[in-house]
mmCIF file of C-alpha atoms in Angstrom:
data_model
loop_
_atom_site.group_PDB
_atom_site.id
_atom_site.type_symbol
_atom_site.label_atom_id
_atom_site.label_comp_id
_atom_site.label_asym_id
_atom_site.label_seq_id
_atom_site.Cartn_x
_atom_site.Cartn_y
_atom_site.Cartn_z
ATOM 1 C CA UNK A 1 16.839 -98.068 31.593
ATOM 2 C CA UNK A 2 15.587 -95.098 30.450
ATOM 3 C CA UNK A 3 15.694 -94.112 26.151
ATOM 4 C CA UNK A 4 19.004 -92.337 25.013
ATOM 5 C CA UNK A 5 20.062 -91.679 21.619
ATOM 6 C CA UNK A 6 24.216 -92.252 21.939
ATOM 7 C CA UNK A 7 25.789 -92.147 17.886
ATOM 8 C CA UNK A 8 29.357 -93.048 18.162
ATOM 9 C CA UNK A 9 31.453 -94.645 16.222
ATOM 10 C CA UNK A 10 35.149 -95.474 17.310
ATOM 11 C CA UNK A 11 37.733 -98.408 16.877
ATOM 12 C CA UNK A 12 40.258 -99.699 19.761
ATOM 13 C CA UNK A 13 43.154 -101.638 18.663
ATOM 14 C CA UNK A 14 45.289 -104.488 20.504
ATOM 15 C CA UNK A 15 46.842 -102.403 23.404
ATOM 16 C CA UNK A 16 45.410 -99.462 22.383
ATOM 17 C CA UNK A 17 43.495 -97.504 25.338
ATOM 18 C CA UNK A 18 40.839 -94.862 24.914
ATOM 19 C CA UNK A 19 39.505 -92.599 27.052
ATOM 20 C CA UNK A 20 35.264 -91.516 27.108
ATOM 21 C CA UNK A 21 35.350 -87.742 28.630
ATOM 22 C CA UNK A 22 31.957 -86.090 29.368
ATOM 23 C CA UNK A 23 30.067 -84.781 31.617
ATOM 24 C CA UNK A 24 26.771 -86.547 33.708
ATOM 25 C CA UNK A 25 24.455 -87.612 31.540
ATOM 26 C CA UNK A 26 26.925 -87.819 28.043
ATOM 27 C CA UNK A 27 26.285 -91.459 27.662
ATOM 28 C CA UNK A 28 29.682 -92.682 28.674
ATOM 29 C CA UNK A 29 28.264 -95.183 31.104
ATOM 30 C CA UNK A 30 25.718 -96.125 28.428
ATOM 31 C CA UNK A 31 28.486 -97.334 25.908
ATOM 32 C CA UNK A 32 30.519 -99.220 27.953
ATOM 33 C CA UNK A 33 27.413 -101.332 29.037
ATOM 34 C CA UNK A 34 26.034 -101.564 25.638
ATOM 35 C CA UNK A 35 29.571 -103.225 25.141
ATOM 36 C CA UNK A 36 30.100 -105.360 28.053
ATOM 37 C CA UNK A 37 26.188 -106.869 26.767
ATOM 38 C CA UNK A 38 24.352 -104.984 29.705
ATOM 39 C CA UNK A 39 22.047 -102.941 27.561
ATOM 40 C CA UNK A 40 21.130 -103.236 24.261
ATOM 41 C CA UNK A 41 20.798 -100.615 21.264
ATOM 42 C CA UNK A 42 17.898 -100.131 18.884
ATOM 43 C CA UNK A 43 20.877 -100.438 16.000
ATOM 44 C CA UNK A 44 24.241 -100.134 14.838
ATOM 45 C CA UNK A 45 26.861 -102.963 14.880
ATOM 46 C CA UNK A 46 29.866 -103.537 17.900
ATOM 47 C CA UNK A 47 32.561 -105.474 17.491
ATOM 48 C CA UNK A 48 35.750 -107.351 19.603
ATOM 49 C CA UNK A 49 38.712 -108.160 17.804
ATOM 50 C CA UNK A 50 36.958 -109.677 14.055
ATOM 51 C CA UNK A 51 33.862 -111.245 15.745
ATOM 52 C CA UNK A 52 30.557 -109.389 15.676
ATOM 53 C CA UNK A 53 28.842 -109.420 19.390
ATOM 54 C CA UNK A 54 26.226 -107.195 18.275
ATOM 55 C CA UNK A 55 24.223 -106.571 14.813
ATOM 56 C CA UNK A 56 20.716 -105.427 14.666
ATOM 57 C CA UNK A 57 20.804 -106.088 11.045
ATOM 58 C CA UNK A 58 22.502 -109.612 11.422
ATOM 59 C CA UNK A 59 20.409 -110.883 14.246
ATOM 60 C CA UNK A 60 23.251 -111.325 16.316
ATOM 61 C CA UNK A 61 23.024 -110.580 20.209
ATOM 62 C CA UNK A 62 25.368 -112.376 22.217
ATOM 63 C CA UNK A 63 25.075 -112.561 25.764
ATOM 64 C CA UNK A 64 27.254 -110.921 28.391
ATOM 65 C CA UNK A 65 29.019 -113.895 29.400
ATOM 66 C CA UNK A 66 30.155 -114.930 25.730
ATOM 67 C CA UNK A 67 31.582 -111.543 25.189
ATOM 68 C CA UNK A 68 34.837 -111.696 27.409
ATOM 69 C CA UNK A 69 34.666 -108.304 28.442
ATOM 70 C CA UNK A 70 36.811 -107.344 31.406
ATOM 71 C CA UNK A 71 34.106 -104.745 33.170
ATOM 72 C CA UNK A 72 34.043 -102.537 36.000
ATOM 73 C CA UNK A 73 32.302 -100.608 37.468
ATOM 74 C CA UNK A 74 32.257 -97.426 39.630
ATOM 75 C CA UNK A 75 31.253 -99.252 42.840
ATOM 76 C CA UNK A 76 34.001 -102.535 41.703
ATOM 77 C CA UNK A 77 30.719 -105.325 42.427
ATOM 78 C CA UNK A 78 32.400 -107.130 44.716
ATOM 79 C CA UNK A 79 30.891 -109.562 46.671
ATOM 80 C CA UNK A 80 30.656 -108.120 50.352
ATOM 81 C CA UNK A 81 30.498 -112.548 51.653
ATOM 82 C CA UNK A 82 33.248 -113.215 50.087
ATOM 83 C CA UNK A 83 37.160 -112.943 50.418
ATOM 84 C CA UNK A 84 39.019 -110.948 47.882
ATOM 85 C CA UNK A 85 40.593 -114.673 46.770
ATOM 86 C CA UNK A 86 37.059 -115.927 46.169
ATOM 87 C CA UNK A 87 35.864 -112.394 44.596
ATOM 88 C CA UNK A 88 39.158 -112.883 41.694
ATOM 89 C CA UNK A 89 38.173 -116.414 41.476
ATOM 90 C CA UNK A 90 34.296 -116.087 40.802
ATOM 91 C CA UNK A 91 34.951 -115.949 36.975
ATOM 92 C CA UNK A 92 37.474 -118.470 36.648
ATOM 93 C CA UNK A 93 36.648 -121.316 34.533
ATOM 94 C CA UNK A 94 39.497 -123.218 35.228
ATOM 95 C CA UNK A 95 39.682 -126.778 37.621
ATOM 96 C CA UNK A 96 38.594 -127.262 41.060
ATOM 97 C CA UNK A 97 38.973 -124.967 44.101
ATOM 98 C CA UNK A 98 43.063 -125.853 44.746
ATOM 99 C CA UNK A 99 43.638 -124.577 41.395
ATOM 100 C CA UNK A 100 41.361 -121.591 41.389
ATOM 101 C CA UNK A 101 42.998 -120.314 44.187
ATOM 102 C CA UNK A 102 46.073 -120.783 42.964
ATOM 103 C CA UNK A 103 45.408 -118.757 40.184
ATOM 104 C CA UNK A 104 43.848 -115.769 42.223
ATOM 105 C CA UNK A 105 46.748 -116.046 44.326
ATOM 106 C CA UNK A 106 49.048 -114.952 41.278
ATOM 107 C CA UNK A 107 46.842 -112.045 40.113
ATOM 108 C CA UNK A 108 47.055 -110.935 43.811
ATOM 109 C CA UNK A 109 50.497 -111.438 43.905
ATOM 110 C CA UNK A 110 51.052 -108.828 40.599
ATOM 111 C CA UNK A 111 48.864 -106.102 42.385
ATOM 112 C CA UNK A 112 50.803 -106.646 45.471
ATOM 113 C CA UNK A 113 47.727 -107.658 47.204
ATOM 114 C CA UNK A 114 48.415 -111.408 48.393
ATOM 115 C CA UNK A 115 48.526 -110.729 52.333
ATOM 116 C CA UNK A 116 44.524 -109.583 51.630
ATOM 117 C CA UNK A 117 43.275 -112.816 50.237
ATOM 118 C CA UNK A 118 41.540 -113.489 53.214
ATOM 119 C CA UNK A 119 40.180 -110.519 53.562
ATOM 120 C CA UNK A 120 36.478 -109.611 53.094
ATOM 121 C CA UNK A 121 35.396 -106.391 51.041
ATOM 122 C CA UNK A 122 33.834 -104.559 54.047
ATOM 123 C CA UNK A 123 37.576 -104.795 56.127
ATOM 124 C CA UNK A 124 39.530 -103.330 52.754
ATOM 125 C CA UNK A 125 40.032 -99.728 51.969
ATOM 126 C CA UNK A 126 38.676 -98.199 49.241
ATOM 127 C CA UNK A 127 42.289 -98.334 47.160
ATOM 128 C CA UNK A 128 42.590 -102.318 48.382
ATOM 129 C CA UNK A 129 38.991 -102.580 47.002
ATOM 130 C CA UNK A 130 39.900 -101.480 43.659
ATOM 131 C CA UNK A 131 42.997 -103.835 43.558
ATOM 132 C CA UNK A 132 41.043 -106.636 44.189
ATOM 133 C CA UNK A 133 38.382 -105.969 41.653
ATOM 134 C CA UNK A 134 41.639 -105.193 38.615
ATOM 135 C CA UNK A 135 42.705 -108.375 40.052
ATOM 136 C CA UNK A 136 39.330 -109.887 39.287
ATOM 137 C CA UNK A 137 38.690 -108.312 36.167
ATOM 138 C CA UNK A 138 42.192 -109.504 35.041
ATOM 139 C CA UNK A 139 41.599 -113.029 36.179
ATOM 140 C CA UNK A 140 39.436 -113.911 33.350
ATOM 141 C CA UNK A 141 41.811 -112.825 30.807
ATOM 142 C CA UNK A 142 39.329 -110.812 29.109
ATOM 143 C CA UNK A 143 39.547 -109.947 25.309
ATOM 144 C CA UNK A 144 38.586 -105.924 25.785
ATOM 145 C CA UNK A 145 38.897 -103.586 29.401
ATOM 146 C CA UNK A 146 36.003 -101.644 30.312
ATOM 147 C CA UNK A 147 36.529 -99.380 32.912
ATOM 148 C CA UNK A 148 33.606 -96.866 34.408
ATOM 149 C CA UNK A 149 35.421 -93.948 36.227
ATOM 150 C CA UNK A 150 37.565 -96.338 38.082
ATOM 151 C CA UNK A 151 39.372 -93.266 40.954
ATOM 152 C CA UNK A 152 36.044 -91.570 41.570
ATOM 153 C CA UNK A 153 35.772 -93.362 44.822
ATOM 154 C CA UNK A 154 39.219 -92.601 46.105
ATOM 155 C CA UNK A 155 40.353 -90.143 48.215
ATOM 156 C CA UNK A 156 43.523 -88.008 46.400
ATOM 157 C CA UNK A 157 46.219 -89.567 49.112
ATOM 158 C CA UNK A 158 45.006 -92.589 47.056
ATOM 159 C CA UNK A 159 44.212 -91.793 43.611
ATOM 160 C CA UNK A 160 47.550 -91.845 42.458
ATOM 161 C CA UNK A 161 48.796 -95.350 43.561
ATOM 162 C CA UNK A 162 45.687 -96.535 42.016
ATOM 163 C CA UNK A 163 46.494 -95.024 39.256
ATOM 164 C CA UNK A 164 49.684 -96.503 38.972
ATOM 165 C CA UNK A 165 47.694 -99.659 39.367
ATOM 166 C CA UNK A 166 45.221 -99.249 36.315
ATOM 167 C CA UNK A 167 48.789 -98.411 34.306
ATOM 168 C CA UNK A 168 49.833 -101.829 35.230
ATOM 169 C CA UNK A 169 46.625 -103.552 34.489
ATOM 170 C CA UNK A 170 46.191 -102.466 31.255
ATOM 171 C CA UNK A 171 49.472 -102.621 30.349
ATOM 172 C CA UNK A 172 49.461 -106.115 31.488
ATOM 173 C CA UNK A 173 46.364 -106.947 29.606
ATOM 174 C CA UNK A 174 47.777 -105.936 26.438
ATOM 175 C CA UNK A 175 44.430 -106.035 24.951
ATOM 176 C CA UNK A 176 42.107 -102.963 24.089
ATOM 177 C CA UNK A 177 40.776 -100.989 26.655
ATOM 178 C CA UNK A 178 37.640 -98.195 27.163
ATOM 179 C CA UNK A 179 37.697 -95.656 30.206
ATOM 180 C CA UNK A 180 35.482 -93.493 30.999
ATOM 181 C CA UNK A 181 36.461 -90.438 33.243
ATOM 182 C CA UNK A 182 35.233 -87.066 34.297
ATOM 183 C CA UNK A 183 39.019 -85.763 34.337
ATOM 184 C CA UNK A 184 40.540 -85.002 31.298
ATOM 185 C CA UNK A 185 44.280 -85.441 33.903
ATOM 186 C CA UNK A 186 43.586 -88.863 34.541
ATOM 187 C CA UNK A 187 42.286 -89.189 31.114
ATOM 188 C CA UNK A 188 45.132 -88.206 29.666
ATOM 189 C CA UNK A 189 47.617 -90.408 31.857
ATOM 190 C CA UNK A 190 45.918 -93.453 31.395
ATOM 191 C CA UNK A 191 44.997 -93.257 27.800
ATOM 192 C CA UNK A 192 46.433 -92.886 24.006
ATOM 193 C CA UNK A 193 43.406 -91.119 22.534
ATOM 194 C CA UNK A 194 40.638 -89.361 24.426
ATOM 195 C CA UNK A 195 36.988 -88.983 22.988
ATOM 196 C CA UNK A 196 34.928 -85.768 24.214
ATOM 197 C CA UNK A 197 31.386 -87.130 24.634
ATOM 198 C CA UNK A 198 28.369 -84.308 24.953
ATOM 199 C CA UNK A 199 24.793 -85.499 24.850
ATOM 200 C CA UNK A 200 25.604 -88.835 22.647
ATOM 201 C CA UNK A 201 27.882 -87.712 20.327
ATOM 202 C CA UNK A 202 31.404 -87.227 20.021
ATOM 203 C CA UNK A 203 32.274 -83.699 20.058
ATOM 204 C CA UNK A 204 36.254 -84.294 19.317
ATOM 205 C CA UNK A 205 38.468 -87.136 19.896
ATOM 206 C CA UNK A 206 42.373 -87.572 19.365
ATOM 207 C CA UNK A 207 45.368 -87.494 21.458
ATOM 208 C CA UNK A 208 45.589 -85.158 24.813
ATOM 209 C CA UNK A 209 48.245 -83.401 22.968
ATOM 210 C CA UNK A 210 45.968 -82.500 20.434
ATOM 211 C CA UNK A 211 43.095 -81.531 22.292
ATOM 212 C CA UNK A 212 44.883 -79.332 24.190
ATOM 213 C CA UNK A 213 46.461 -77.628 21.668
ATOM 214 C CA UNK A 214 43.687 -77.217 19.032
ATOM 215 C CA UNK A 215 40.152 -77.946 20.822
ATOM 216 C CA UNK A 216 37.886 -77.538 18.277
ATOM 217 C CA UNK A 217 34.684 -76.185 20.576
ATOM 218 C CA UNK A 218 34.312 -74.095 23.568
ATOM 219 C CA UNK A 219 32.913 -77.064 25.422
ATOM 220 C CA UNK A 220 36.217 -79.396 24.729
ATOM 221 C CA UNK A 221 38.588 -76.419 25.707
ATOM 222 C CA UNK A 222 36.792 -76.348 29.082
ATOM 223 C CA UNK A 223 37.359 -80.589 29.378
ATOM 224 C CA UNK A 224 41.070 -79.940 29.088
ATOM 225 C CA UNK A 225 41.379 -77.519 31.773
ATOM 226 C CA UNK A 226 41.855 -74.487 29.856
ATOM 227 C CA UNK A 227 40.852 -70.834 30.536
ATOM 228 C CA UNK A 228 37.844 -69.995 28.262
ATOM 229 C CA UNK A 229 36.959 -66.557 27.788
ATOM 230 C CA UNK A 230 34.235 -64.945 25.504
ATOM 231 C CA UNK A 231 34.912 -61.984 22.996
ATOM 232 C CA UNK A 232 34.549 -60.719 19.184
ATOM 233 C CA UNK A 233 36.977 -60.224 16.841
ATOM 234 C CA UNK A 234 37.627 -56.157 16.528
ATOM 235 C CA UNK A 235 40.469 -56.698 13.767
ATOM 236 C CA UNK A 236 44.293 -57.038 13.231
ATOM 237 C CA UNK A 237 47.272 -55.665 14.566
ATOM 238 C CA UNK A 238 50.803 -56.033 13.528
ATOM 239 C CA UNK A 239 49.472 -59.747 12.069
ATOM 240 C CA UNK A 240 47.752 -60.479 15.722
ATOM 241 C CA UNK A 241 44.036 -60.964 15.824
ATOM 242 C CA UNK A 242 42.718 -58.537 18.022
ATOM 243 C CA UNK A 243 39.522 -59.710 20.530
ATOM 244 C CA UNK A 244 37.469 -57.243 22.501
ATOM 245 C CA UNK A 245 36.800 -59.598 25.447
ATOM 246 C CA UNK A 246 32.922 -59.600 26.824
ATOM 247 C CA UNK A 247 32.661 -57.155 30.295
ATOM 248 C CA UNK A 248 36.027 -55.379 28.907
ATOM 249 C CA UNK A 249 39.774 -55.521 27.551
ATOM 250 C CA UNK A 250 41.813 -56.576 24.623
ATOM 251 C CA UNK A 251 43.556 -59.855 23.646
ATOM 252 C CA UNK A 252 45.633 -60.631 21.102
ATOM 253 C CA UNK A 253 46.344 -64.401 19.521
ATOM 254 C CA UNK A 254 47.989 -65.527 16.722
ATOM 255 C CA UNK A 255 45.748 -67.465 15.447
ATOM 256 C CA UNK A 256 43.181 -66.101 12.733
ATOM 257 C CA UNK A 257 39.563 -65.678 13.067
ATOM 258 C CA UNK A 258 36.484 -63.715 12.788
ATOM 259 C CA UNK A 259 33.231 -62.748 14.504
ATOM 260 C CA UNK A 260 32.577 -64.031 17.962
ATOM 261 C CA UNK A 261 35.148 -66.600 19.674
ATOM 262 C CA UNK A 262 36.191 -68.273 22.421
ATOM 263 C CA UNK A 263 39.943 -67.182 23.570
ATOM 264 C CA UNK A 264 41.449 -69.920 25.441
ATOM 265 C CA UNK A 265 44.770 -70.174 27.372
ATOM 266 C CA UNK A 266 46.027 -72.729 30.129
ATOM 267 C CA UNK A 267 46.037 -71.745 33.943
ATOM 268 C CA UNK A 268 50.184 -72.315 33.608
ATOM 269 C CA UNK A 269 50.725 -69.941 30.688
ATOM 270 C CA UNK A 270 49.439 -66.800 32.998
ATOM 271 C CA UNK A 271 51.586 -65.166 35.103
ATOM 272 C CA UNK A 272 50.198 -62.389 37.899
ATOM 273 C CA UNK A 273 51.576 -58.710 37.961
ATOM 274 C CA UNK A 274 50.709 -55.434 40.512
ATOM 275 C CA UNK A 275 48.157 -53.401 38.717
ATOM 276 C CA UNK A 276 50.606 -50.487 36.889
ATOM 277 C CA UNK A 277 53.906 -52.224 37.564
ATOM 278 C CA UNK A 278 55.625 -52.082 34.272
ATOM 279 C CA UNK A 279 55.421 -55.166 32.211
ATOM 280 C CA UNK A 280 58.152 -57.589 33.595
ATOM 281 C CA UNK A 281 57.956 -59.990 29.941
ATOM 282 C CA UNK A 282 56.888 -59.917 26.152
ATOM 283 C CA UNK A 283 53.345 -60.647 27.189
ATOM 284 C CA UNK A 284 50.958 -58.855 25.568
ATOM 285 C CA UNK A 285 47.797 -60.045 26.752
ATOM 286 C CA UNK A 286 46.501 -58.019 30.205
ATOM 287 C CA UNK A 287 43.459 -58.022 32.019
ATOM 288 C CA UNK A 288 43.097 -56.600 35.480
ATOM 289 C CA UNK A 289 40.781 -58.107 38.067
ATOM 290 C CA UNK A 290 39.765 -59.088 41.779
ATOM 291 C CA UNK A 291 41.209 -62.358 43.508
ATOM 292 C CA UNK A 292 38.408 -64.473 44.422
ATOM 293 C CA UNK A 293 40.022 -67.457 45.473
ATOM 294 C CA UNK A 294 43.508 -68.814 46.659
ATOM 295 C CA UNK A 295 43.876 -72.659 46.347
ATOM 296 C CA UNK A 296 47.191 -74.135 47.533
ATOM 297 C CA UNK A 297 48.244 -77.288 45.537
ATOM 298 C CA UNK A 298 51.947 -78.400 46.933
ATOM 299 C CA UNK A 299 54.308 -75.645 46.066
ATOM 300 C CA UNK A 300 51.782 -74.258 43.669
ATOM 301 C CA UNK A 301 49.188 -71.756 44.060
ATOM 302 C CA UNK A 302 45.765 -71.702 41.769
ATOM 303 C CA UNK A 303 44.183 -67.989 41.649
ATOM 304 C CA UNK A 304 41.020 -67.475 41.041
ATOM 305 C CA UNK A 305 40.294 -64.044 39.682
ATOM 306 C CA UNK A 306 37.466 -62.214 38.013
ATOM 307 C CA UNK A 307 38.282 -59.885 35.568
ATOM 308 C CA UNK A 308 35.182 -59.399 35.215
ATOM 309 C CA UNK A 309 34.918 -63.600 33.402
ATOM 310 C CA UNK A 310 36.581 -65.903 35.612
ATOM 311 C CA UNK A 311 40.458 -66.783 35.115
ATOM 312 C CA UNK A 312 42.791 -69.307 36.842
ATOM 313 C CA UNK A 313 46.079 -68.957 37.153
ATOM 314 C CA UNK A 314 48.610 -71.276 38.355
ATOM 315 C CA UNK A 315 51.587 -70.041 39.827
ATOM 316 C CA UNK A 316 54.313 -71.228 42.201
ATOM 317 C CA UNK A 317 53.714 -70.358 46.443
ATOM 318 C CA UNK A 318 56.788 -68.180 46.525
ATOM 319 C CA UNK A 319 54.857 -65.778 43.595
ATOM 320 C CA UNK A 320 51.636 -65.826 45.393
ATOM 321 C CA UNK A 321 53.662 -64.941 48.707
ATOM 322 C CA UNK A 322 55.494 -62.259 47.271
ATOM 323 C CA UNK A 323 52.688 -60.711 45.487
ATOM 324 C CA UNK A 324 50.630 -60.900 49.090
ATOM 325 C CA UNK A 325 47.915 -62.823 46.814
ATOM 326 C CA UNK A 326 44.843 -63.029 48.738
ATOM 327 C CA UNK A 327 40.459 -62.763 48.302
ATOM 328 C CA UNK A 328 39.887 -59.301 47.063
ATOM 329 C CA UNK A 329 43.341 -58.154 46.264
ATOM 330 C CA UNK A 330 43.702 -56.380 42.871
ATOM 331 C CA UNK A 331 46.141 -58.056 40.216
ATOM 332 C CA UNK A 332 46.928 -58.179 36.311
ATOM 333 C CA UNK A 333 46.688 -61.733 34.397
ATOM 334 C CA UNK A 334 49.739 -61.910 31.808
ATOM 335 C CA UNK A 335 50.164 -64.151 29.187
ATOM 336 C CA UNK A 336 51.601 -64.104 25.325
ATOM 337 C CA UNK A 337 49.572 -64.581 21.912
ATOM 338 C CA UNK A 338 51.512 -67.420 21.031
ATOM 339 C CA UNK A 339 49.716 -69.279 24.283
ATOM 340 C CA UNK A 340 46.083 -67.644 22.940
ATOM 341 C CA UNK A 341 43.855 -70.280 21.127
ATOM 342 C CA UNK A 342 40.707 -68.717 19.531
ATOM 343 C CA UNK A 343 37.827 -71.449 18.921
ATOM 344 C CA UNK A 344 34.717 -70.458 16.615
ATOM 345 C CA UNK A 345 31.989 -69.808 19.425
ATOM 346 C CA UNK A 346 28.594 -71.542 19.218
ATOM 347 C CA UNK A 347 26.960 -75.155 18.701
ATOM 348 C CA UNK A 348 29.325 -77.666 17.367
ATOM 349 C CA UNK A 349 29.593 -80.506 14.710
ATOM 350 C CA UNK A 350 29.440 -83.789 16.117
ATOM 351 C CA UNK A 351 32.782 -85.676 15.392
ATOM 352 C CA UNK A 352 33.555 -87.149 12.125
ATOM 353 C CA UNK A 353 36.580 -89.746 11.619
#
């Protein structure tokens, strides 16, 4: 394993469930295995429930399997030569075979996978996969969840079901649980409090709620989906601070700040507009650009657009329809100041609790 520095610091409660956000390369694999006992750090101290498992300074280093940690992993580690009754029962500790299966049999049974107990890994799909490895990780009644971007093998008809399904397992295990994602959605569905993770450190952790309403850097605005544009500050109007965007146009916010920014805004907040119709709401932010993409989600509609820095908008099919939305067609993003966020622009401080 190759050196990384990773500094964070965090505690997860008794049910409590918190999400690791970042992108390739953050570290969020690297904690949960320096957790789960799987690698081991140069220092520092980690902790489940009041018992030590780790502490360079204390000498202790306890192995993997005295740790109880519920972990899984991207690929789920089953074992392709066994059944899916055998893979829940491999970390039983509990009686002879008659009673192990028995057991597996009831975690099947809550994950509505019983009729594939039989079954061998390389004859499930990939959603009946990751059932059978909850089940597994379950079975063992671990004292913490570890989960390692548990729906990045599913295809979307899937992803939700199995989303449903992590819900239930974690809710059923009623102890604390890690998760690392990519997706700041599924992030904030399966988890109380999300930490933003950039290059070992924890740019900015608390509740989705709060991250998307007050991201404190450019880089966690862009993990929550929002809009990010670049400007300056040019001054104040009618108590609005004014931004001249970068490549052209005006936006207005009322939030206060100075010098050069980030604006931010969510793809939902924007509505599109013909070029010189007359304003159709209170919006006063405007910028006219080029369509570069149509994406059709259900009865929604995500436009790309450059105006001249990129900008999604999400709007409903009947909108896009009516305004003959298509590549190369000509529009005006809309949205108010009270949906404008402006975030100090450049490097920024590592998280503090």
């Amino acid at each position: 394993m190759r050196e990384f520095d990773l500094g964070a610091g965090f505690t997860v409660g008794p049910g409590q469930r918190l999400a690791v956000v970042g992108p390739s390369g953050a570290g969020k694999t690297t904690l949960l295995r320096l957790i789960a006992g799987l690698a081991r750090p140069d220092r520092g101290r980690i902790a489940i429930g009041s018992r030590p498992v780790f502490d360079r300074g204390l000498g202790i280093d306890l192995p993997p399997e005295h740790r109880r940690c519920g972990y899984l992993p991207q690929d789920y580690a089953l074992f392709p030569e066994m059944s899916a009754w055998r893979n829940v029962a491999y970390g039983l500790r509990v009686g002879g075979r008659t009673t192990r299966r028995a057991r597996a049999a009831e975690i099947l049974a809550r994950f509505g996978a019983e009729r594939l107990a039989d079954v061998r890994p390389g004859g499930l799909s990939g959603g009946e996969r990751q059932r059978i490895a909850l089940a597994r990780t379950l079975a063992a009644e671990p004292r913490v969840l570890l989960f390692d971007e548990p729906l990045a093998a599913l295809d979307p008809a899937t992803r939700n079901e199995s989303m449903r399904q992590l819900d239930l397992a974690l809710s059923q295990s009623g102890g604390p649980a890690v998760i690392v994602t990519h997706s700041f959605d599924e992030a904030a569905v399966l988890a109380d409090r999300i930490a933003v993770l950039d290059r070992g450190r924890i740019a900015q952790a608390g509740s989705p709620a709060e991250l998307s309403a007050r991201p404190g850097s450019r880089f966690v605005a862009d993990f929550t989906g929002a809009v990010v544009l670049d400007g300056e500050v040019a001054g104040t109007d009618g108590g609005l601070t004014v931004v001249a965007v970068d490549g052209g146009g005006m936006l207005r916010s009322v939030d206060r700040a100075s010098g050069t920014v980030a604006v931010s805004t969510f793809p939902w907040e924007i509505s599109l507009e013909a070029p010189g119709n007359a304003p159709r709401d209170s919006a006063l932010n405007r910028l006219t650009g080029t369509v570069t993409s149509v994406t059709a989600i259900g009865n929604r509609a995500r436009i790309g657009l450059a105006v001249p820095q990129p900008v999604t908008a999400e709007i409903t099919g009947r909108s896009a329809e009516a305004l003959e939305i298509r590549p190369g067609v000509r529009v005006t993003a809309a949205w108010k100041a009270t949906a404008t966020r402006l975030i100090a622009r450049g490097p920024h401080d590592p998280y503090r609790p």
